[in-house]
Coordinates of C-alpha atoms in Angstrom, one line a residue:
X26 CA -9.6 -7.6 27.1
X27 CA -11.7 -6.7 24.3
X28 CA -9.7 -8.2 21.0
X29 CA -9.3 -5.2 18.4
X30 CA -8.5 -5.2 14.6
X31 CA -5.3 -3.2 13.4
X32 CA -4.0 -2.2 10.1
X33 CA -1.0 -1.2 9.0
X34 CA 0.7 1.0 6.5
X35 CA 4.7 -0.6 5.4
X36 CA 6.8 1.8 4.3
X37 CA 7.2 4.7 6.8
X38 CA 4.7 3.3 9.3
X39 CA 5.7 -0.4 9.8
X40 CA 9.6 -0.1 8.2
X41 CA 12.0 2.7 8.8
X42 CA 13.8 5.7 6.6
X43 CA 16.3 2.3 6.4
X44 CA 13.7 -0.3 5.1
X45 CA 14.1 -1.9 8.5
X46 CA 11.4 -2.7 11.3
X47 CA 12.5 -1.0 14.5
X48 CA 13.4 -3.7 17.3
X49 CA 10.5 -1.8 19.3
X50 CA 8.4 -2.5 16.8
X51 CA 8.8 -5.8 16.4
X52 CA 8.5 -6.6 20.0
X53 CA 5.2 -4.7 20.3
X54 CA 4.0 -6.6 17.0
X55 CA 4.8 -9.8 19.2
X56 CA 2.7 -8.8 22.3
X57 CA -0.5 -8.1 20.0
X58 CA -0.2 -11.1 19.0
X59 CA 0.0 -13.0 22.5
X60 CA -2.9 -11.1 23.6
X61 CA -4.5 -12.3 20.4
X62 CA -5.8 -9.3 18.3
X63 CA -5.9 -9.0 15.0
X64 CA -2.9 -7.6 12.7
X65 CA -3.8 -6.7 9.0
X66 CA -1.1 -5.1 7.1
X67 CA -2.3 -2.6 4.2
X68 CA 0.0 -1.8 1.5
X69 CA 0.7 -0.2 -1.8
X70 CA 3.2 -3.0 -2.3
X71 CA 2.5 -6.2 -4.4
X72 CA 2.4 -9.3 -2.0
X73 CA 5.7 -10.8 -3.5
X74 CA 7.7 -7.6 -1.9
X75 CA 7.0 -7.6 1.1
X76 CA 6.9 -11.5 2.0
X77 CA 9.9 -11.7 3.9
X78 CA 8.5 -8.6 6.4
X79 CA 4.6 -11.2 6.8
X80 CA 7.1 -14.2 7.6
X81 CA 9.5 -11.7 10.2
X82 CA 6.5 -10.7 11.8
X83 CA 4.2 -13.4 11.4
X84 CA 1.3 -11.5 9.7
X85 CA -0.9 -14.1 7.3
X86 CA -3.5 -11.1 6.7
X87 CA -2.6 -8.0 4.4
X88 CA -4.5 -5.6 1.9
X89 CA -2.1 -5.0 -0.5
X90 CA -1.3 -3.2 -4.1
X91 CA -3.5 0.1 -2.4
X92 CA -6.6 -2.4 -1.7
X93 CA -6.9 -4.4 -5.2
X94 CA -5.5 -7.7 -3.4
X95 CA -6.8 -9.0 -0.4
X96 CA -6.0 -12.2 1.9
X97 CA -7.1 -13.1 5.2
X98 CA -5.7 -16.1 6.9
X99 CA -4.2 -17.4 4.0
X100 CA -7.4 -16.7 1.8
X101 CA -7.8 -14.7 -1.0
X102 CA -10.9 -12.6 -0.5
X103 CA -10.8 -9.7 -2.5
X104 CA -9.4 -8.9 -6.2
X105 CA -9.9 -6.2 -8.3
X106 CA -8.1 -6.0 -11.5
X107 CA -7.8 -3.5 -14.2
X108 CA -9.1 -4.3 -17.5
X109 CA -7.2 -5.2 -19.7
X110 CA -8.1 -2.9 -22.7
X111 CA -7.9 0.1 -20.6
X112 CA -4.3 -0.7 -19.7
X113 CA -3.4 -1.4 -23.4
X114 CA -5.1 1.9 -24.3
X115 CA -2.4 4.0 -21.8
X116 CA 0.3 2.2 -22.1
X117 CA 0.3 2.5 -25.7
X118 CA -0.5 6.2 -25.0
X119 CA 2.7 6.1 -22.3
X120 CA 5.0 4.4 -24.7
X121 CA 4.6 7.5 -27.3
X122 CA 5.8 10.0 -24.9
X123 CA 8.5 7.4 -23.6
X124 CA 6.7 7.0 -19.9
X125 CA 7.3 3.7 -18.8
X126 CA 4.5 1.3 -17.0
X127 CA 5.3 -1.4 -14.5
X128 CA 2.7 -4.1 -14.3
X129 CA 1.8 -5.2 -10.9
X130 CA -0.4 -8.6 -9.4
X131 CA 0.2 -11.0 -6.8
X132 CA 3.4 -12.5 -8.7
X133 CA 4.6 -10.2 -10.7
X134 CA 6.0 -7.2 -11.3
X135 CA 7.0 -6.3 -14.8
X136 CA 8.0 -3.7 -17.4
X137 CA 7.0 -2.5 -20.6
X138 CA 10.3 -0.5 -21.6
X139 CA 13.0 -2.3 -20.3
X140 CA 15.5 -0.6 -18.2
X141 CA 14.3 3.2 -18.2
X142 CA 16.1 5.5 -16.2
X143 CA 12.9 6.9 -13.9
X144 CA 11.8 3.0 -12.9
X145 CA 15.4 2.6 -11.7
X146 CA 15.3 5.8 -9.8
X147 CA 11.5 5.1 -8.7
X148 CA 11.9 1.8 -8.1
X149 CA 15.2 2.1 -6.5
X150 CA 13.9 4.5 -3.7
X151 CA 12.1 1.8 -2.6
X152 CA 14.8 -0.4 -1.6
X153 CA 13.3 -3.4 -3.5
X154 CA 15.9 -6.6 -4.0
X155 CA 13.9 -7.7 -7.4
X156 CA 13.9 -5.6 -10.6
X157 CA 11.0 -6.0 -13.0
X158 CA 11.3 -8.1 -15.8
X159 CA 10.1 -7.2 -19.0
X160 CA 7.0 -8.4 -21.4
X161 CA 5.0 -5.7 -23.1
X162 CA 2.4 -8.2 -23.7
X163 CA 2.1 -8.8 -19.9
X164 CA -1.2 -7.1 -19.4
X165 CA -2.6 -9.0 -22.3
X166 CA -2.0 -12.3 -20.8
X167 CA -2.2 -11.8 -16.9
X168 CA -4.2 -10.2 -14.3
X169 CA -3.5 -7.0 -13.4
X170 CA -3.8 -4.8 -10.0
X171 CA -1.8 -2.3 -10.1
X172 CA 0.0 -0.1 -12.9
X173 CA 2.8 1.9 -12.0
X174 CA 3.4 5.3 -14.7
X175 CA 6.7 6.8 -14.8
X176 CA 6.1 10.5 -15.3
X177 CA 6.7 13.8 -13.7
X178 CA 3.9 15.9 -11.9
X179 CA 3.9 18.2 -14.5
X180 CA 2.8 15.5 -17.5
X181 CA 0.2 13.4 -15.2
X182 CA -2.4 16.2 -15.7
X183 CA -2.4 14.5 -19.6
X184 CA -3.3 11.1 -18.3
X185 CA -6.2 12.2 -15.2
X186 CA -7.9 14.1 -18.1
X187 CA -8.2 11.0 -20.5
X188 CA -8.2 8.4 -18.6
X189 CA -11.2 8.7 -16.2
X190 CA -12.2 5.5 -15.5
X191 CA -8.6 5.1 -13.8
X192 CA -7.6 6.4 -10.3
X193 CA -3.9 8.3 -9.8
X194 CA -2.1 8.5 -6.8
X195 CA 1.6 10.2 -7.1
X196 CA 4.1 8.3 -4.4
X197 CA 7.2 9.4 -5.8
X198 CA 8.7 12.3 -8.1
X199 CA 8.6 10.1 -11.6
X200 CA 6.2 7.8 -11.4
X201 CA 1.7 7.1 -10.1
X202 CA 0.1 4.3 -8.7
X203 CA -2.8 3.7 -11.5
X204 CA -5.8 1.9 -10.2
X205 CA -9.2 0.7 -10.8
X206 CA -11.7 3.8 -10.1
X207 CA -12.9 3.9 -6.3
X208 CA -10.1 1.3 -5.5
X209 CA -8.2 2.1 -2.4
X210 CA -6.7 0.6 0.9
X211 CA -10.3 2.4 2.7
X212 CA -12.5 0.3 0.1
X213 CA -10.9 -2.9 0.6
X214 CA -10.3 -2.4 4.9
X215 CA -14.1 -2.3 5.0
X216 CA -14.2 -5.4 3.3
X217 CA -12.5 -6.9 6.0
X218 CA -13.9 -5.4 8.9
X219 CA -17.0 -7.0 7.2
X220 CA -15.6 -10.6 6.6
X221 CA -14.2 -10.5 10.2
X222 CA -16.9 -9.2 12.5
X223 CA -15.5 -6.2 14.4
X224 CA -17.1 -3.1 15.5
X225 CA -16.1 0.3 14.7
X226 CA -14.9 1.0 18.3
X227 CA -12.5 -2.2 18.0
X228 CA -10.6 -0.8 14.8
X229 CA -7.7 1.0 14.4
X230 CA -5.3 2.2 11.5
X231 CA -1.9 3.2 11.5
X232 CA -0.3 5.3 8.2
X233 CA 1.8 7.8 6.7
X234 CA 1.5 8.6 3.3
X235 CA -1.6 9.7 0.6
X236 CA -2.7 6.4 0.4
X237 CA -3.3 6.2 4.1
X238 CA -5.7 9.1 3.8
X239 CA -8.5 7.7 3.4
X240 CA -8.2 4.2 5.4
X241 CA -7.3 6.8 8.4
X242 CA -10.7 8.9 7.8
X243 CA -12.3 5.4 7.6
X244 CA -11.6 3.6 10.7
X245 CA -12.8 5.5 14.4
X246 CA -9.1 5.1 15.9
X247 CA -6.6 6.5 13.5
X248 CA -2.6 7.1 13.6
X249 CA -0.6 9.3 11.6
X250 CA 3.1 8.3 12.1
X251 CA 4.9 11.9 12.9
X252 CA 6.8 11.5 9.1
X253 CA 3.5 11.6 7.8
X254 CA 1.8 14.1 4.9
X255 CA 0.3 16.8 6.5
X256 CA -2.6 15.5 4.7
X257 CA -2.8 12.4 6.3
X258 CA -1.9 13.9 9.8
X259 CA -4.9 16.0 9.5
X260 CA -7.4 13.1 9.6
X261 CA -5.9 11.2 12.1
X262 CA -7.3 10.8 15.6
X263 CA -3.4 10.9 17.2
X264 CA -0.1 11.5 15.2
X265 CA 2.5 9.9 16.6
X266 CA 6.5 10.3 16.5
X267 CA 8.2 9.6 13.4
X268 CA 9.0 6.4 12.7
X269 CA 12.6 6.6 13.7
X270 CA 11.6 7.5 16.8
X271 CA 9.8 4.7 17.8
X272 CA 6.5 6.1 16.3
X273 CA 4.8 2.9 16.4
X274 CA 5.7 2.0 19.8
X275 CA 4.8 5.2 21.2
X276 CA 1.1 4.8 19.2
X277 CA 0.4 1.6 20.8
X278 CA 1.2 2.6 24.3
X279 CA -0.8 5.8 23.9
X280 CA -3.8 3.4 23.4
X281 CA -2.7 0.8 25.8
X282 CA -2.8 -1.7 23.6
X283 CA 0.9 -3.0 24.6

């Protein structure tokens, strides 16, 4: 059997509406493995929150914080950070209309307002077991891949205008993923595809949500998970059944990969 490269999405695609992984899942995650292809996971998350699922499943490789972090095998081969003046710029800008930023790297994950009511509910939706701590100097100091700004559909249109040399992506009702222009989980997966040595025919994605858009364009063999945005469903090669449904399961089968 020809060995193939997969990568997948966390949250709706490898975890559940509960923040669980299915018990299907997790035995077709198992025979991949035996049969020895190659599992990526690619992630909005930082790589602190989701250790605990790479050690369940035994995944070493992940794109994460929407492709600004990369490791494969254990090795660190891709980092792009914001700079550091830009995020000091809108988060000064933020702090004047009282929208929060959450810093994000490989370590961290911390606050410049402490305690505001949309990173609580933002945050919160996510299920993590961590809060951010709280340094407004943190950019300053640290590496950073990721923002997070707290603010309603109706006020981003203030920060896309200005702050051009960023990228925005909305994942919940209060708060953007903010990211270095061009960065994205699509960028980065070619990176790896690259570094590893697969062809295009031996590459497959699996995803859900806007960030999955364009790594599903990207790769030849794409799954949207049947929770998906519409938006992402309409680029993928197969949509599956929702996630609660055994989505993933029922993806791999369909390709007879398990």
């Amino acid at each position: 059997m020809v060995k193939k490269l997969l990568f997948f999405d966390i949250d709706g695609t490898l975890y559940n509406t509960s923040v669980k992984v299915p018990e299907s899942t997790k035995r077709a995650i198992e025979s991949l493995k035996k049969d020895g292809h190659t599992l990526v996971i690619a992630t909005g998350r930082a790589p602190f929150l989701f250790k605990d699922l790479r050690e369940e499943l035994g995944i070493e490789s992940f794109i994460a914080l929407n492709g600004q972090y990369a490791v494969v095998d254990g090795e660190v081969i891709y980092k792009n950070p914001i700079p550091s003046d830009l995020l000091e710029e809108i988060s000064k800008d933020a702090k004047k209309h009282n929208h929060p930023v959450v810093y994000l790297n490989d370590t961290h994950m911390v606050s410049n307002i402490k305690g505001h009511s949309r990173i609580n509910e933002g945050l919160g939706s996510l299920k993590f077991d961590q809060s951010p701590g709280h340094n407004e100097n943190f950019h300053l100091e640290n590496e950073v891949y990721q923002g997070l700004l707290f603010c309603t559909e109706d006020e981003e249109d203030y920060y896309k205008e200005r702050y051009s040399e960023l990228d925005f992506l909305r994942w919940h009702r209060v708060s953007l993923d903010v990211m270095p222009k061009g960065g994205s989980k699509a960028e980065t997966v070619k990176k790896v595809i690259e570094k590893l040595g697969f062809n295009e025919d031996d590459v497959y994605a699996f995803g859900d949500g806007p960030n999955d858009y364009d790594m599903l364009k990207l790769v030849k063999h794409s799954v949207a998970m049947g929770n998906g945005v519409d938006e992402t469903k309409s680029v993928a090669e197969y949509v599956t059944s929702h996630v609660d449904d055994d989505g993933l399961y029922h993806a791999l089968k369909h390709y007879k990969l398990i």
